[in-house]
Coordinates of C-alpha atoms in Angstrom, one line a residue:
X3 CA 35.3 -47.9 -3.3
X4 CA 33.1 -44.7 -3.4
X5 CA 32.2 -44.6 -7.0
X6 CA 31.0 -41.8 -9.5
X7 CA 27.7 -43.7 -9.4
X8 CA 27.3 -43.2 -5.8
X9 CA 28.5 -40.3 -5.7
X10 CA 25.9 -39.1 -7.8
X11 CA 23.4 -40.6 -5.9
X12 CA 24.6 -38.9 -2.9
X13 CA 24.2 -35.5 -4.5
X14 CA 21.0 -36.5 -5.9
X15 CA 19.4 -37.8 -2.5
X16 CA 21.2 -34.9 -0.9
X17 CA 19.7 -32.3 -3.2
X18 CA 16.3 -33.5 -2.9
X19 CA 16.5 -33.9 1.4
X20 CA 17.4 -30.0 0.8
X21 CA 14.1 -29.6 -1.0
X22 CA 11.7 -31.7 1.3
X23 CA 13.2 -29.8 4.3
X24 CA 13.0 -26.2 2.3
X25 CA 9.0 -27.3 1.3
X26 CA 8.7 -27.9 5.5
X27 CA 10.1 -24.8 6.7
X28 CA 8.3 -22.9 3.8
X29 CA 5.1 -24.3 3.0
X30 CA 4.2 -26.3 6.1
X31 CA 5.1 -25.1 9.4
X32 CA 4.7 -21.6 9.2
X33 CA 1.3 -22.0 7.4
X34 CA -0.2 -25.2 8.9
X35 CA 1.0 -26.1 12.1
X36 CA -0.1 -24.4 15.6
X37 CA 1.2 -25.9 19.1
X38 CA 0.8 -25.0 22.5
X39 CA 3.7 -23.9 24.4
X40 CA 2.8 -25.0 28.4
X41 CA 4.6 -23.6 31.2
X42 CA 4.1 -23.7 35.0
X43 CA 6.0 -21.6 37.8
X44 CA 5.7 -20.2 41.3
X45 CA 7.9 -17.5 41.0
X46 CA 9.1 -16.5 44.9
X47 CA 6.7 -14.3 46.6
X48 CA 3.7 -14.9 44.7
X49 CA 0.6 -15.1 46.8
X50 CA -0.2 -18.4 48.1
X51 CA -4.0 -18.1 47.5
X52 CA -3.6 -17.1 43.9
X53 CA -3.8 -19.6 41.3
X54 CA -3.5 -17.6 37.4
X55 CA -3.7 -18.8 34.0
X56 CA -2.5 -16.7 31.4
X57 CA -3.1 -17.4 27.7
X58 CA -0.5 -15.2 25.1
X59 CA 0.0 -14.6 21.8
X60 CA 2.7 -12.9 20.2
X61 CA 3.6 -11.5 16.9
X62 CA 0.4 -12.5 14.5
X63 CA 2.0 -10.3 11.3
X64 CA -1.3 -10.5 9.2
X65 CA -0.9 -11.5 5.8
X66 CA -2.2 -13.6 3.3
X67 CA -1.5 -16.6 3.0
X68 CA 0.3 -17.1 5.8
X69 CA -1.5 -15.5 8.7
X70 CA -5.5 -14.7 6.9
X71 CA -8.1 -13.6 8.9
X72 CA -9.8 -17.2 8.9
X73 CA -6.8 -18.0 10.4
X74 CA -6.1 -15.7 13.3
X75 CA -10.1 -16.5 14.1
X76 CA -9.1 -20.0 14.1
X77 CA -6.5 -19.5 16.8
X78 CA -8.5 -17.0 18.8
X79 CA -11.1 -20.2 19.0
X80 CA -8.4 -22.2 19.8
X81 CA -6.9 -19.8 22.4
X82 CA -10.5 -19.2 23.9
X83 CA -10.7 -23.1 24.3
X84 CA -7.7 -22.9 26.4
X85 CA -9.1 -21.7 29.9
X86 CA -7.2 -18.6 30.7
X87 CA -7.7 -16.6 33.2
X88 CA -6.6 -13.6 31.6
X89 CA -5.5 -13.3 27.8
X90 CA -2.8 -10.6 26.6
X91 CA -1.3 -9.7 22.9
X92 CA 2.2 -9.4 22.9
X93 CA 2.2 -7.0 19.9
X94 CA 3.1 -7.3 15.7
X95 CA 0.0 -7.7 14.6
X96 CA 0.9 -5.6 11.3
X97 CA 2.9 -7.7 8.3
X98 CA 6.5 -7.9 8.7
X99 CA 7.5 -8.8 4.8
X100 CA 6.9 -8.4 1.6
X101 CA 6.9 -12.4 0.6
X102 CA 2.6 -12.0 0.8
X103 CA 0.0 -12.0 -1.8
X104 CA -2.5 -9.6 0.7
X105 CA -1.9 -7.2 3.3
X106 CA -4.8 -7.8 6.0
X107 CA -5.7 -3.9 7.2
X108 CA -5.8 -3.7 10.8
X109 CA -9.7 -3.5 10.8
X110 CA -9.9 -6.8 10.0
X111 CA -7.2 -8.5 12.1
X112 CA -8.9 -6.4 14.8
X113 CA -12.2 -8.1 14.4
X114 CA -10.9 -11.4 14.8
X115 CA -9.0 -10.5 17.9
X116 CA -12.0 -9.2 19.5
X117 CA -13.4 -12.6 19.3
X118 CA -10.6 -13.8 22.5
X119 CA -12.6 -13.9 25.7
X120 CA -11.2 -14.4 29.0
X121 CA -12.7 -13.8 32.8
X122 CA -10.5 -10.6 33.4
X123 CA -10.5 -9.3 29.7
X124 CA -8.1 -9.1 26.9
X125 CA -4.7 -6.7 26.9
X126 CA -2.7 -5.8 24.3
X127 CA 0.7 -4.0 23.6
X128 CA 2.6 -2.4 20.2
X129 CA 5.4 -4.4 19.0
X130 CA 7.9 -3.1 16.4
X131 CA 6.4 -3.8 13.5
X132 CA 3.2 -2.1 14.4
X133 CA 5.2 1.0 14.8
X134 CA 7.4 0.8 11.6
X135 CA 4.6 0.2 9.7
X136 CA 2.6 3.2 10.4
X137 CA 4.2 6.2 8.6
X138 CA 2.2 8.9 10.8
X139 CA 3.3 7.9 13.5
X140 CA 6.8 7.6 12.5
X141 CA 6.4 11.3 11.4
X142 CA 5.1 12.2 14.7
X143 CA 7.6 10.0 16.7
X144 CA 5.1 9.0 18.9
X145 CA 1.4 8.8 19.7
X146 CA -0.5 6.5 18.3
X147 CA -0.5 3.9 15.5
X148 CA -3.5 2.4 13.7
X149 CA -3.1 -1.1 16.1
X150 CA -3.4 1.2 19.0
X151 CA -6.7 2.7 17.6
X152 CA -8.0 -0.3 15.9
X153 CA -7.5 -2.6 19.2
X154 CA -9.3 -0.2 21.2
X155 CA -12.0 0.3 19.3
X156 CA -12.6 -3.7 19.0
X157 CA -13.0 -3.7 22.5
X158 CA -9.1 -4.9 23.9
X159 CA -7.4 -2.8 26.2
X160 CA -3.9 -1.5 25.3
X161 CA -1.0 -0.7 27.3
X162 CA 1.3 2.0 26.5
X163 CA 3.4 2.1 29.4
X164 CA 0.7 1.8 31.8
X165 CA -0.2 -0.8 35.0
X166 CA -3.8 -1.7 36.1
X167 CA -4.4 -3.9 39.0
X168 CA -6.6 -6.9 38.2
X169 CA -8.3 -9.4 41.1
X170 CA -9.0 -13.0 41.2
X171 CA -10.4 -14.9 44.0
X172 CA -9.7 -12.0 46.5
X173 CA -6.0 -11.5 45.3
X174 CA -4.6 -8.7 43.7
X175 CA -2.1 -8.7 41.0
X176 CA -1.2 -5.9 38.5
X177 CA -0.5 -6.4 34.5
X178 CA 2.0 -3.5 33.2
X179 CA 2.6 -3.2 29.5
X180 CA 5.5 -1.2 28.2
X181 CA 5.2 0.7 24.3
X182 CA 7.7 -0.6 22.1
X183 CA 11.8 -0.5 22.5
X184 CA 12.3 0.1 19.3
X185 CA 9.8 2.1 17.8
X186 CA 11.2 5.0 16.1
X187 CA 13.4 4.0 12.6
X188 CA 16.3 6.2 12.1
X189 CA 16.7 9.2 10.2
X190 CA 13.4 10.8 10.6
X191 CA 12.9 14.1 12.1
X192 CA 14.5 13.7 15.7
X193 CA 18.0 13.4 14.1
X194 CA 18.2 9.8 15.7
X195 CA 20.8 7.5 14.2
X196 CA 19.7 4.6 15.3
X197 CA 16.3 3.0 16.6
X198 CA 14.3 4.8 19.5
X199 CA 12.1 3.4 21.9
X200 CA 9.2 4.7 23.7
X201 CA 9.1 2.5 26.8
X202 CA 9.4 3.8 30.4
X203 CA 9.9 0.4 32.5
X204 CA 10.5 2.8 35.5
X205 CA 7.2 4.9 34.9
X206 CA 5.5 2.2 34.0
X207 CA 6.0 0.0 37.3
X208 CA 5.8 3.7 39.5
X209 CA 2.2 3.2 38.9
X210 CA 2.3 -0.1 41.1
X211 CA 0.9 1.3 44.3
X212 CA 1.0 -2.0 46.6
X213 CA 2.5 -5.1 47.2
X214 CA 0.8 -7.3 44.7
X215 CA 3.0 -9.2 42.0
X216 CA 3.4 -7.6 39.0
X217 CA 3.2 -9.2 35.1
X218 CA 5.0 -7.1 32.7
X219 CA 4.6 -7.0 28.8
X220 CA 7.2 -6.1 26.7
X221 CA 7.4 -7.0 23.2
X222 CA 11.0 -7.6 22.9
X223 CA 13.1 -9.5 25.4
X224 CA 15.9 -7.4 25.4
X225 CA 14.5 -5.1 28.4
X226 CA 15.0 -8.4 30.7
X227 CA 18.5 -7.5 32.1
X228 CA 16.8 -4.0 34.0
X229 CA 13.3 -5.3 35.0
X230 CA 13.7 -5.6 38.7
X231 CA 12.5 -8.6 41.1
X232 CA 9.5 -6.7 41.8
X233 CA 8.2 -8.3 38.6
X234 CA 7.3 -11.9 39.0
X235 CA 7.0 -12.6 35.4
X236 CA 7.9 -10.9 32.2
X237 CA 6.4 -12.1 28.9
X238 CA 7.7 -11.1 25.8
X239 CA 7.6 -11.9 21.9
X240 CA 9.7 -10.5 18.9
X241 CA 12.0 -13.2 18.1
X242 CA 9.6 -15.8 16.7
X243 CA 12.2 -18.3 18.4
X244 CA 15.0 -17.3 15.5
X245 CA 12.1 -19.0 12.9
X246 CA 14.5 -21.7 12.6
X247 CA 15.9 -23.7 15.8
X248 CA 18.3 -26.6 15.6
X249 CA 18.5 -28.4 19.7
X250 CA 17.7 -25.7 21.0
X251 CA 19.4 -23.1 19.5
X252 CA 18.1 -20.2 17.3
X253 CA 21.4 -19.0 15.1
X254 CA 19.8 -15.9 13.9
X255 CA 17.7 -13.9 16.5
X256 CA 16.9 -10.4 16.4
X257 CA 18.2 -9.0 19.8
X258 CA 21.3 -7.7 21.2
X259 CA 21.9 -10.8 23.5
X260 CA 21.8 -13.5 20.5
X261 CA 20.5 -16.8 21.8
X262 CA 20.3 -15.9 25.3
X263 CA 16.5 -14.4 24.9
X264 CA 15.6 -16.4 22.0
X265 CA 12.9 -18.8 23.5
X266 CA 10.8 -20.1 26.1
X267 CA 11.3 -20.0 30.5
X268 CA 14.3 -17.8 30.9
X269 CA 15.3 -17.7 34.7
X270 CA 17.6 -15.3 36.1
X271 CA 18.6 -14.1 39.3
X272 CA 15.6 -15.2 40.8
X273 CA 13.4 -13.5 37.6
X274 CA 11.1 -15.0 35.0
X275 CA 10.8 -14.4 31.8
X276 CA 9.0 -16.0 28.9
X277 CA 9.5 -15.7 25.2
X278 CA 7.2 -16.5 22.8
X279 CA 7.8 -18.6 19.9
X280 CA 5.0 -16.0 18.0
X281 CA 2.5 -17.3 15.2
X282 CA 4.0 -15.3 12.0
X283 CA 6.6 -14.6 10.4
X284 CA 8.9 -11.8 9.8
X285 CA 11.1 -10.7 6.9
X286 CA 10.5 -14.7 4.8
X287 CA 7.9 -16.7 5.5
X288 CA 10.2 -19.6 7.1
X289 CA 9.8 -21.5 10.0
X290 CA 11.6 -24.4 11.0
X291 CA 12.2 -26.3 14.6
X292 CA 9.8 -23.4 15.9
X293 CA 6.1 -23.8 14.7
X294 CA 3.3 -20.7 15.3
X295 CA 2.0 -21.7 19.0
X296 CA -0.2 -20.0 21.5
X297 CA 1.8 -19.8 25.2
X298 CA -0.2 -21.1 28.5
X299 CA 1.6 -19.9 31.8
X300 CA 0.1 -21.6 34.8
X301 CA 1.6 -19.7 37.7
X302 CA 0.9 -20.5 41.3

């Protein structure tokens, strides 16, 4: 028989359970955890003699206490120890929420990222928050953000619809980086009714001049259905894995495709996409089931 005392115990247990889960999602997973997500793949038409390790960092969202300069530096030390041939930064360095004790300036987070090292260099693209937080760039409707300038001054290659050929052990590959797909907010002088992108997929891939494989950096994964099979791998961030993920599903994802491109390795029509769960938080400092992560991809 279900008594009043039993009901009270059940209610109390549920309350304290919810408090414990909330405390973990708010104070432990986003602030104290760091995982390494590893993927191994060999895309079709990948050169048999080329073995490549990519280390990818996404969605840092620099702010205190969640992603301080000290923590970013520590993450970079961990990334350097993973032995990547090339390191890529997938955008969103600027804070994406107001629940902070201090915003970390671009001069600070870029100096922390300058500690990243890789034999084939460190290469970066911008994310939507890097554009949204720059009022001058929004007013101009393009150009450079403070993020572009800070990374360039730190010696990091920044890609804005650009492709560059790299080489390892005598085999070449292309690294292509798109400008952000949601860069421009609505209601500005260009009279857009919705967010406008500055990405140019066709123009970027037109810079590829031989048959070497292409690795594409695109902050938002929503571009993936348009990516041709010519691209061996697309690397994205932006979604944070939904920040809350249960049993392989994210109930809320900032993508028009919902959970389809929320997280992980997705293969569609012989094309590969890897979406990082990211490092920081956006909107709210909550993570559950998708801890901050560094991505390591071994190709070939």
